[in-house]
CSV table of C-alpha atoms and ligand atoms in Angstrom, one decimal:
chain,number,residue,atom,x,y,z
A,1,MET,CA,22.0,-2.7,-15.5
A,2,VAL,CA,22.9,-1.7,-19.0
A,3,ASP,CA,19.6,-1.2,-20.8
A,4,ASN,CA,17.6,2.0,-20.7
A,5,LYS,CA,14.3,0.3,-21.6
A,6,PHE,CA,13.2,0.1,-18.0
A,7,GLN,CA,14.6,3.4,-16.9
A,8,PRO,CA,12.1,4.9,-14.3
A,9,LYS,CA,10.7,8.4,-15.1
A,10,PRO,CA,8.8,10.8,-12.9
A,11,GLU,CA,5.6,10.1,-14.9
A,12,ASP,CA,5.7,6.5,-13.6
A,13,LYS,CA,4.8,8.0,-10.3
A,14,PHE,CA,7.3,6.0,-8.2
A,15,THR,CA,7.7,7.2,-4.6
A,16,PHE,CA,9.7,6.1,-1.6
A,17,GLY,CA,9.5,7.1,2.1
A,18,LEU,CA,12.4,8.9,3.8
A,19,TRP,CA,12.3,5.9,6.2
A,20,THR,CA,12.8,3.4,3.4
A,21,LEU,CA,16.1,4.7,1.9
A,22,GLY,CA,16.9,6.0,5.3
A,23,ASN,CA,16.7,2.6,6.9
A,24,PRO,CA,20.0,2.0,8.8
A,25,GLY,CA,19.9,-1.8,8.7
A,26,ARG,CA,18.8,-2.3,12.3
A,27,ASP,CA,16.8,-5.4,13.3
A,28,PRO,CA,15.5,-6.8,16.6
A,29,PHE,CA,18.8,-8.8,17.0
A,30,GLY,CA,21.4,-6.3,15.9
A,31,PRO,CA,22.3,-2.6,15.6
A,32,PRO,CA,22.5,-0.5,12.4
A,33,THR,CA,24.9,-1.7,9.8
A,34,ARG,CA,25.1,1.5,7.7
A,35,THR,CA,24.9,5.2,7.9
A,36,PRO,CA,21.9,6.1,5.9
A,37,PRO,CA,21.7,9.2,3.6
A,38,THR,CA,20.2,12.3,5.1
A,39,PRO,CA,16.7,13.5,4.0
A,40,VAL,CA,18.3,16.0,1.6
A,41,GLU,CA,20.6,13.4,0.2
A,42,ILE,CA,17.6,11.0,-0.2
A,43,VAL,CA,15.8,13.6,-2.3
A,44,HIS,CA,18.8,13.9,-4.6
A,45,ILE,CA,19.3,10.2,-4.9
A,46,LEU,CA,15.6,9.7,-5.7
A,47,SER,CA,15.7,12.4,-8.4
A,48,GLU,CA,18.8,10.9,-9.9
A,49,ILE,CA,17.3,7.5,-10.2
A,50,GLY,CA,14.0,8.7,-11.8
A,51,ALA,CA,11.5,8.7,-8.9
A,52,TYR,CA,8.5,11.0,-8.8
A,53,GLY,CA,8.3,11.8,-5.1
A,54,VAL,CA,9.3,11.3,-1.5
A,55,ASN,CA,7.0,10.6,1.5
A,56,LEU,CA,7.7,11.2,5.1
A,57,HIS,CA,6.7,10.9,8.7
A,58,ASP,CA,7.0,14.0,10.8
A,59,ASP,CA,10.0,12.6,12.8
A,60,ASP,CA,11.8,11.4,9.6
A,61,LEU,CA,12.4,15.0,8.8
A,62,ILE,CA,12.3,16.8,12.1
A,63,PRO,CA,13.6,14.6,15.0
A,64,LEU,CA,11.5,14.7,18.1
A,65,GLY,CA,12.5,17.5,20.5
A,66,THR,CA,13.8,19.8,17.7
A,67,GLY,CA,13.3,23.5,18.6
A,68,ALA,CA,11.3,25.9,16.5
A,69,ALA,CA,14.3,27.7,14.8
A,70,GLU,CA,16.0,24.4,13.9
A,71,ARG,CA,12.8,23.1,12.6
A,72,ASP,CA,12.3,26.0,10.3
A,73,ARG,CA,15.9,25.6,9.0
A,74,ILE,CA,15.4,21.8,8.3
A,75,VAL,CA,12.1,22.5,6.5
A,76,ALA,CA,13.6,25.3,4.4
A,77,GLU,CA,16.6,23.1,3.4
A,78,PHE,CA,14.3,20.2,2.5
A,79,LYS,CA,12.1,22.5,0.4
A,80,LYS,CA,15.1,23.7,-1.4
A,81,ALA,CA,16.1,20.2,-2.3
A,82,LEU,CA,12.6,19.6,-3.6
A,83,ALA,CA,12.7,22.7,-5.6
A,84,ASP,CA,16.1,21.9,-7.0
A,85,THR,CA,15.1,18.4,-8.1
A,86,GLY,CA,11.4,18.8,-8.9
A,87,LEU,CA,10.6,15.9,-6.5
A,88,LYS,CA,7.1,16.0,-5.0
A,89,VAL,CA,5.8,15.0,-1.5
A,90,PRO,CA,2.5,13.3,-2.5
A,91,MET,CA,1.9,11.7,0.9
A,92,ALA,CA,2.8,12.4,4.5
A,93,THR,CA,2.1,10.5,7.8
A,94,THR,CA,2.7,10.6,11.5
A,95,ASN,CA,5.1,8.5,13.5
A,96,LEU,CA,2.8,7.2,16.3
A,97,PHE,CA,4.7,4.1,17.0
A,98,SER,CA,8.4,4.7,17.8
A,99,ASP,CA,8.3,6.8,20.9
A,100,PRO,CA,7.8,5.0,24.2
A,101,ALA,CA,4.8,7.3,24.9
A,102,PHE,CA,3.0,5.1,22.3
A,103,LYS,CA,3.8,1.7,23.8
A,104,ASP,CA,0.1,1.1,24.5
A,105,GLY,CA,-1.1,2.6,21.3
A,106,ALA,CA,-1.8,6.1,20.2
A,107,TYR,CA,-5.4,6.9,19.4
A,108,THR,CA,-6.5,3.6,21.2
A,109,ALA,CA,-4.1,3.9,24.2
A,110,ASN,CA,-5.8,3.5,27.6
A,111,ASP,CA,-4.3,6.7,28.9
A,112,PRO,CA,-6.4,9.7,27.7
A,113,ALA,CA,-3.3,12.0,27.8
A,114,VAL,CA,-1.5,9.7,25.3
A,115,ARG,CA,-4.6,9.8,23.0
A,116,ALA,CA,-4.7,13.6,23.3
A,117,TYR,CA,-0.9,13.8,22.6
A,118,ALA,CA,-1.4,11.6,19.5
A,119,LEU,CA,-4.0,13.9,18.2
A,120,GLN,CA,-1.8,17.0,18.7
A,121,LYS,CA,1.1,15.3,17.1
A,122,THR,CA,-1.0,14.3,14.1
A,123,ILE,CA,-2.4,17.8,13.6
A,124,ARG,CA,1.1,19.3,13.7
A,125,SER,CA,2.2,16.6,11.2
A,126,ILE,CA,-0.8,17.3,8.9
A,127,GLU,CA,0.3,20.9,8.9
A,128,LEU,CA,3.8,19.9,7.8
A,129,GLY,CA,2.5,17.5,5.1
A,130,VAL,CA,0.1,20.1,3.7
A,131,ASP,CA,2.9,22.7,3.7
A,132,LEU,CA,5.0,20.3,1.6
A,133,GLY,CA,2.2,19.7,-0.8
A,134,ALA,CA,0.9,16.3,0.3
A,135,LYS,CA,-2.6,15.3,-0.9
A,136,VAL,CA,-2.8,12.0,0.8
A,137,TYR,CA,-2.3,11.4,4.6
A,138,VAL,CA,-1.6,7.9,5.7
A,139,PHE,CA,-2.5,6.4,9.1
A,140,TRP,CA,-0.6,3.3,10.0
A,141,GLY,CA,-1.6,2.3,13.5
A,142,GLY,CA,1.4,0.0,14.2
A,143,ARG,CA,0.8,0.3,18.0
A,144,GLU,CA,-3.0,0.2,17.9
A,145,GLY,CA,-3.3,-3.3,19.3
A,146,THR,CA,-2.6,-5.6,22.2
A,147,GLU,CA,-0.4,-8.4,23.4
A,148,SER,CA,-3.1,-9.3,26.0
A,149,ASP,CA,-6.8,-8.7,25.5
A,150,ALA,CA,-7.1,-8.5,29.3
A,151,THR,CA,-5.7,-4.9,28.9
A,152,LYS,CA,-8.3,-3.3,26.7
A,153,SER,CA,-11.8,-3.9,25.3
A,154,PRO,CA,-11.7,-4.1,21.5
A,155,LEU,CA,-15.0,-2.2,21.5
A,156,ASP,CA,-13.4,0.7,23.4
A,157,ALA,CA,-10.5,0.6,21.0
A,158,LEU,CA,-12.8,0.8,18.0
A,159,LYS,CA,-14.7,3.7,19.5
A,160,ARG,CA,-11.5,5.5,20.3
A,161,MET,CA,-10.1,5.0,16.8
A,162,ARG,CA,-13.4,6.2,15.3
A,163,GLU,CA,-13.4,9.3,17.4
A,164,ALA,CA,-9.8,10.1,16.5
A,165,ILE,CA,-10.3,9.7,12.8
A,166,ASN,CA,-13.6,11.7,12.9
A,167,PHE,CA,-11.9,14.5,14.9
A,168,LEU,CA,-9.0,14.7,12.4
A,169,SER,CA,-11.2,14.5,9.3
A,170,ASP,CA,-13.3,17.4,10.7
A,171,TYR,CA,-10.1,19.3,11.4
A,172,VAL,CA,-9.0,18.9,7.7
A,173,ARG,CA,-12.5,20.0,6.5
A,174,ASP,CA,-12.5,23.0,8.9
A,175,GLN,CA,-9.1,24.1,7.5
A,176,GLY,CA,-10.3,23.6,4.0
A,177,TYR,CA,-7.3,21.4,3.0
A,178,ASP,CA,-7.4,19.3,-0.1
A,179,LEU,CA,-6.3,16.2,1.8
A,180,LYS,CA,-7.6,12.6,1.8
A,181,PHE,CA,-6.9,10.0,4.5
A,182,ALA,CA,-5.6,6.5,3.6
A,183,LEU,CA,-5.8,3.9,6.5
A,184,GLU,CA,-3.2,1.2,6.4
A,185,PRO,CA,-3.9,-2.2,7.9
A,186,LYS,CA,-1.4,-4.8,9.2
A,187,PRO,CA,-2.2,-8.0,11.2
A,188,ASN,CA,0.6,-7.8,13.8
A,189,GLU,CA,4.1,-6.5,14.5
A,190,PRO,CA,5.0,-4.4,16.4
A,191,ARG,CA,1.9,-5.3,18.5
A,192,GLY,CA,1.0,-8.9,19.2
A,193,ASP,CA,-2.2,-8.2,17.3
A,194,ILE,CA,-3.2,-5.0,15.6
A,195,TYR,CA,-6.8,-3.9,15.2
A,196,PHE,CA,-8.2,-3.7,11.7
A,197,PRO,CA,-5.8,-6.5,10.5
A,198,ASN,CA,-6.5,-6.4,6.8
A,199,VAL,CA,-7.9,-4.4,3.9
A,200,GLY,CA,-11.4,-5.8,4.3
A,201,ALA,CA,-11.5,-5.0,8.0
A,202,MET,CA,-10.4,-1.4,7.3
A,203,LEU,CA,-13.1,-1.0,4.6
A,204,GLY,CA,-15.7,-2.1,7.0
A,205,PHE,CA,-14.5,0.4,9.6
A,206,ILE,CA,-14.4,3.3,7.1
A,207,ALA,CA,-18.1,2.8,6.4
A,208,THR,CA,-18.8,3.7,10.1
A,209,LEU,CA,-17.0,7.0,10.0
A,210,ASP,CA,-18.5,10.5,9.8
A,211,HIS,CA,-16.8,11.5,6.5
A,212,PRO,CA,-16.2,8.2,4.6
A,213,GLU,CA,-15.9,10.0,1.3
A,214,MET,CA,-12.5,11.4,2.3
A,215,ILE,CA,-11.2,8.2,3.8
A,216,GLY,CA,-9.7,5.3,1.8
A,217,VAL,CA,-7.1,2.6,2.3
A,218,ASN,CA,-3.4,2.2,1.8
A,219,PRO,CA,-3.0,-1.5,1.3
A,220,GLU,CA,0.5,-2.9,1.8
A,221,MET,CA,1.5,-6.0,-0.1
A,222,ALA,CA,3.7,-7.5,2.7
A,223,HIS,CA,1.0,-6.9,5.3
A,224,GLU,CA,-1.6,-8.9,3.5
A,225,HIS,CA,1.0,-11.6,2.8
A,226,MET,CA,1.9,-11.7,6.5
A,227,GLY,CA,-1.8,-12.6,7.1
A,228,GLY,CA,-1.6,-15.3,4.4
A,229,LEU,CA,-4.0,-13.4,2.1
A,230,ASN,CA,-4.2,-12.7,-1.6
A,231,PHE,CA,-3.1,-9.1,-2.1
A,232,LEU,CA,-4.5,-8.7,-5.6
A,233,HIS,CA,-8.0,-9.6,-4.2
A,234,ALA,CA,-7.6,-7.1,-1.4
A,235,VAL,CA,-6.6,-4.3,-3.8
A,236,ALA,CA,-9.4,-5.2,-6.2
A,237,GLN,CA,-11.9,-4.9,-3.4
A,238,ALA,CA,-10.5,-1.5,-2.4
A,239,TRP,CA,-10.5,-0.3,-6.0
A,240,ASP,CA,-14.1,-1.5,-6.5
A,241,ALA,CA,-15.2,0.5,-3.4
A,242,GLY,CA,-13.4,3.6,-4.8
A,243,LYS,CA,-11.1,3.5,-1.8
A,244,LEU,CA,-7.6,2.8,-3.3
A,245,PHE,CA,-6.2,6.2,-2.3
A,246,HIS,CA,-2.6,4.9,-2.0
A,247,ILE,CA,-0.6,1.7,-2.2
A,248,ASP,CA,2.5,0.3,-0.4
A,249,LEU,CA,4.5,-2.0,-2.7
A,250,ASN,CA,7.1,-4.4,-1.4
A,251,ASP,CA,7.3,-8.1,-1.0
A,252,GLN,CA,7.7,-10.9,1.5
A,253,ASN,CA,7.3,-14.5,2.2
A,254,TYR,CA,3.8,-15.6,3.4
A,255,ALA,CA,3.1,-15.7,7.1
A,256,ARG,CA,6.5,-14.5,8.3
A,257,TYR,CA,7.8,-11.5,10.3
A,258,ASP,CA,7.6,-8.1,8.6
A,259,GLN,CA,10.3,-8.5,5.9
A,260,ASP,CA,9.7,-5.4,3.7
A,261,TYR,CA,11.7,-6.8,0.8
A,262,ARG,CA,12.4,-5.0,-2.5
A,263,PHE,CA,9.2,-5.1,-4.7
A,264,ALA,CA,8.9,-8.4,-6.5
A,265,ALA,CA,11.9,-9.9,-4.7
A,266,GLN,CA,9.9,-12.9,-3.5
A,267,THR,CA,6.5,-13.5,-5.0
A,268,LEU,CA,7.0,-12.8,-8.6
A,269,LYS,CA,3.6,-14.1,-9.9
A,270,GLN,CA,1.6,-12.1,-7.3
A,271,SER,CA,3.6,-9.1,-8.2
A,272,PHE,CA,2.9,-9.6,-11.8
A,273,TYR,CA,-0.9,-9.8,-11.3
A,274,LEU,CA,-0.9,-6.8,-9.1
A,275,VAL,CA,1.0,-4.6,-11.5
A,276,LYS,CA,-1.2,-5.8,-14.4
A,277,PHE,CA,-4.3,-4.9,-12.3
A,278,LEU,CA,-3.1,-1.4,-11.4
A,279,GLU,CA,-2.2,-0.7,-15.0
A,280,ASP,CA,-5.3,-2.3,-16.5
A,281,VAL,CA,-7.7,-0.4,-14.3
A,282,GLY,CA,-5.8,2.9,-14.7
A,283,TYR,CA,-4.8,3.5,-11.1
A,284,ALA,CA,-3.5,7.0,-11.1
A,285,GLY,CA,-2.0,7.3,-7.6
A,286,SER,CA,1.6,7.0,-6.4
A,287,ARG,CA,3.3,3.7,-6.7
A,288,HIS,CA,4.9,3.9,-3.3
A,289,PHE,CA,7.6,1.4,-2.3
A,290,ASP,CA,7.5,0.8,1.4
A,291,ALA,CA,10.5,-1.5,1.7
A,292,HIS,CA,14.2,-1.3,2.6
A,293,ALA,CA,17.5,-2.8,1.5
A,294,TYR,CA,18.9,-5.9,3.1
A,295,ARG,CA,20.9,-5.4,6.2
A,296,THR,CA,24.0,-6.4,4.2
A,297,GLU,CA,24.0,-3.3,2.1
A,298,ASP,CA,25.9,0.0,2.1
A,299,VAL,CA,24.5,3.2,0.5
A,300,SER,CA,25.3,1.9,-3.0
A,301,GLY,CA,23.2,-1.2,-2.2
A,302,VAL,CA,20.4,1.1,-1.0
A,303,LYS,CA,20.4,2.6,-4.5
A,304,ASP,CA,20.4,-0.9,-6.1
A,305,PHE,CA,17.4,-1.7,-3.9
A,306,ALA,CA,15.5,1.4,-5.0
A,307,VAL,CA,16.3,1.0,-8.6
A,308,GLY,CA,15.3,-2.7,-8.4
A,309,CYS,CA,11.9,-1.9,-7.0
A,310,MET,CA,11.1,0.5,-9.9
A,311,ARG,CA,12.7,-1.7,-12.7
A,312,SER,CA,10.7,-4.7,-11.5
A,313,TYR,CA,7.5,-2.7,-11.6
A,314,LEU,CA,8.3,-1.5,-15.2
A,315,ILE,CA,9.3,-5.0,-16.4
A,316,LEU,CA,6.1,-6.5,-15.0
A,317,LYS,CA,4.1,-3.6,-16.6
A,318,GLU,CA,5.6,-4.6,-19.9
A,319,LYS,CA,4.8,-8.3,-19.2
A,320,GLY,CA,1.2,-7.3,-18.5
A,321,LYS,CA,0.9,-5.7,-21.9
A,322,GLN,CA,2.4,-8.8,-23.4
A,323,PHE,CA,-0.2,-10.9,-21.6
A,324,ASN,CA,-3.0,-8.7,-22.9
A,325,ALA,CA,-1.6,-9.0,-26.5
A,326,ASP,CA,-0.7,-12.7,-26.4
A,327,LYS,CA,-3.0,-14.5,-28.9
A,328,GLU,CA,-2.9,-17.9,-27.3
A,329,ILE,CA,-3.6,-16.6,-23.8
A,330,GLN,CA,-6.4,-14.3,-25.0
A,331,ASP,CA,-7.9,-17.2,-27.0
A,332,LEU,CA,-8.0,-19.3,-23.9
A,333,LEU,CA,-9.6,-16.5,-21.9
A,334,ALA,CA,-12.1,-16.0,-24.7
A,335,GLU,CA,-12.9,-19.7,-24.7
A,336,VAL,CA,-13.4,-19.7,-20.9
A,337,ASN,CA,-15.8,-16.7,-21.2
A,338,SER,CA,-17.6,-17.9,-24.3
A,339,GLY,CA,-21.3,-17.8,-24.3
A,340,ALA,CA,-21.3,-14.9,-21.9
A,341,ASP,CA,-24.6,-13.6,-23.3
A,342,LYS,CA,-26.4,-16.9,-22.7
A,343,PHE,CA,-28.2,-15.8,-19.5
A,344,ALA,CA,-28.2,-12.1,-20.3
A,345,TRP,CA,-31.8,-11.8,-19.2
A,346,LEU,CA,-30.7,-12.6,-15.6
A,347,ALA,CA,-28.5,-9.5,-15.4
A,348,GLY,CA,-29.6,-6.0,-14.3
A,349,GLY,CA,-31.4,-6.9,-11.1
A,350,TYR,CA,-34.2,-8.8,-9.6
A,351,SER,CA,-37.8,-9.3,-11.0
A,352,LYS,CA,-40.5,-11.8,-10.2
A,353,ASP,CA,-40.6,-12.7,-13.9
A,354,LYS,CA,-36.9,-13.6,-13.8
A,355,VAL,CA,-37.5,-15.9,-10.9
A,356,LYS,CA,-40.3,-17.6,-12.8
A,357,GLN,CA,-38.1,-18.1,-15.8
A,358,LEU,CA,-35.1,-19.2,-13.7
A,359,LEU,CA,-37.2,-21.8,-11.9
A,360,GLY,CA,-38.5,-23.2,-15.2
A,361,GLN,CA,-35.0,-23.5,-16.6
A,362,GLU,CA,-33.6,-27.0,-17.3
A,363,PHE,CA,-29.8,-27.3,-16.5
A,364,ASP,CA,-27.6,-30.1,-17.8
A,365,ARG,CA,-25.6,-30.4,-14.5
A,366,VAL,CA,-23.4,-33.2,-15.8
A,367,ALA,CA,-22.4,-31.3,-18.9
A,368,LEU,CA,-21.6,-28.2,-16.7
A,369,GLY,CA,-19.3,-30.3,-14.6
A,370,ALA,CA,-17.7,-32.1,-17.6
A,371,ARG,CA,-16.6,-28.9,-19.3
A,372,ALA,CA,-12.8,-28.7,-19.4
A,373,LEU,CA,-11.4,-25.2,-18.6
A,374,HIS,CA,-7.7,-25.5,-19.6
A,375,TYR,CA,-6.6,-23.4,-16.6
A,376,GLU,CA,-3.4,-25.5,-16.4
A,377,ARG,CA,-2.4,-24.4,-19.9
A,378,LEU,CA,-3.4,-20.8,-19.2
A,379,ASP,CA,-1.4,-20.7,-16.0
A,380,GLN,CA,1.7,-22.3,-17.5
A,381,LEU,CA,1.6,-19.8,-20.4
A,382,THR,CA,1.5,-17.0,-17.8
A,383,THR,CA,4.4,-18.6,-16.0
A,384,GLU,CA,6.4,-18.9,-19.2
A,385,LEU,CA,5.5,-15.3,-20.2
A,386,ILE,CA,6.8,-14.0,-16.8
A,387,LEU,CA,9.9,-16.2,-17.1
A,388,GLY,CA,10.6,-14.5,-20.4
A,389,VAL,CA,10.5,-17.5,-22.8
A,390,ARG,CA,7.4,-16.4,-24.7
B,1,LIG,C1,6.5,1.7,8.9
B,1,LIG,C2,5.5,0.6,8.5
B,1,LIG,C3,4.8,0.9,7.2
B,1,LIG,C4,4.0,2.2,7.2
B,1,LIG,C5,4.8,3.4,7.4
B,1,LIG,C6,3.9,4.6,7.5
B,1,LIG,S1,5.9,3.3,8.7
B,1,LIG,O1,7.6,1.6,8.0
B,1,LIG,O2,6.1,-0.6,8.5
B,1,LIG,O3,4.1,-0.2,6.8
B,1,LIG,O4,3.5,2.3,5.9
B,1,LIG,O5,3.6,4.9,8.8
B,2,LIG,MN1,3.4,0.4,4.7
B,3,LIG,MN1,5.8,-3.4,6.2
């Protein structure tokens, strides 16, 4: 990597989770393959490579079972690393999926004691996040699901989830914290099926909550791809609803297990459209990479992975600008959208007069169907632009 043109800078708002650079290369079929850097080391690596911030689960920083004095020492040491580097903690979250206590879910578990413990753990973790300066709090309900629907009514699960999020949003309001929630969907893994499997389902759920204004989504590219869905469309819908509070960027092949690849490692074109969208609409939040290095890597490979995520984003951002400035592409788009004012009288809502005018209108259906749109050319030009030959 010799050029500086795509050197990440803090103003690019790139963030990583402690759990991403801290991934030890474990998978369901084999043990760890590397000793990951410590949280303090991760902060220094991220600052060195130009990231803006670091995000964390409670347990990423403070292992379960840590005593109070040790906890304070860990937090002080972490805060010192943040102060030394200027790195921020824009987002925090709770680990409600690793411990066996959560094997049947956290907020949706059948055991009320597990549900109560999950609430307590979240409140403590919110306190930690707020103390570190987080403004967004993510909820990823990895265990909120089932293998067998004999075990739980989905209506009970929905009700329990709603009660938990309402309780916690009231807690945050009561404390007067400047903190928003971002709910992250995933269709499956680690549960056989997870409730609220995609962005649309989560948006529907948010509308049923007591304080929907403080609750948005944290869409993850790989999660929508696991469900075979178009991530750009999901993100656009979240944006349109004013609910894009955070985003998890990574990559993966469609309809596979949870791969969490380096951003843009697999689906280059989708990655391009996504970056272009975020930049065109002026998304101002973190560009968080929720991915990890291949199992083949050592710590230097972990750095290659992190730098790669950010460089690919910046390269695709440049390509987006090029797309917007490309005369041939823009001419094709203008042609497709020509005559946009033809039915301007139909816009702006319903009226009886409009219906009358509409029903009296003659359409040349055959001519409408005969019009060539040149999408093949447009798409090929886009492909060539991404491939760097334009
Ligand atoms: C875990 C999961 C991610 C979530 C993280 C936040 S944890 O790595 O795979 O998608 O965003 O809880
Ligand atoms: Mn994620
Ligand atoms: Mn994932």
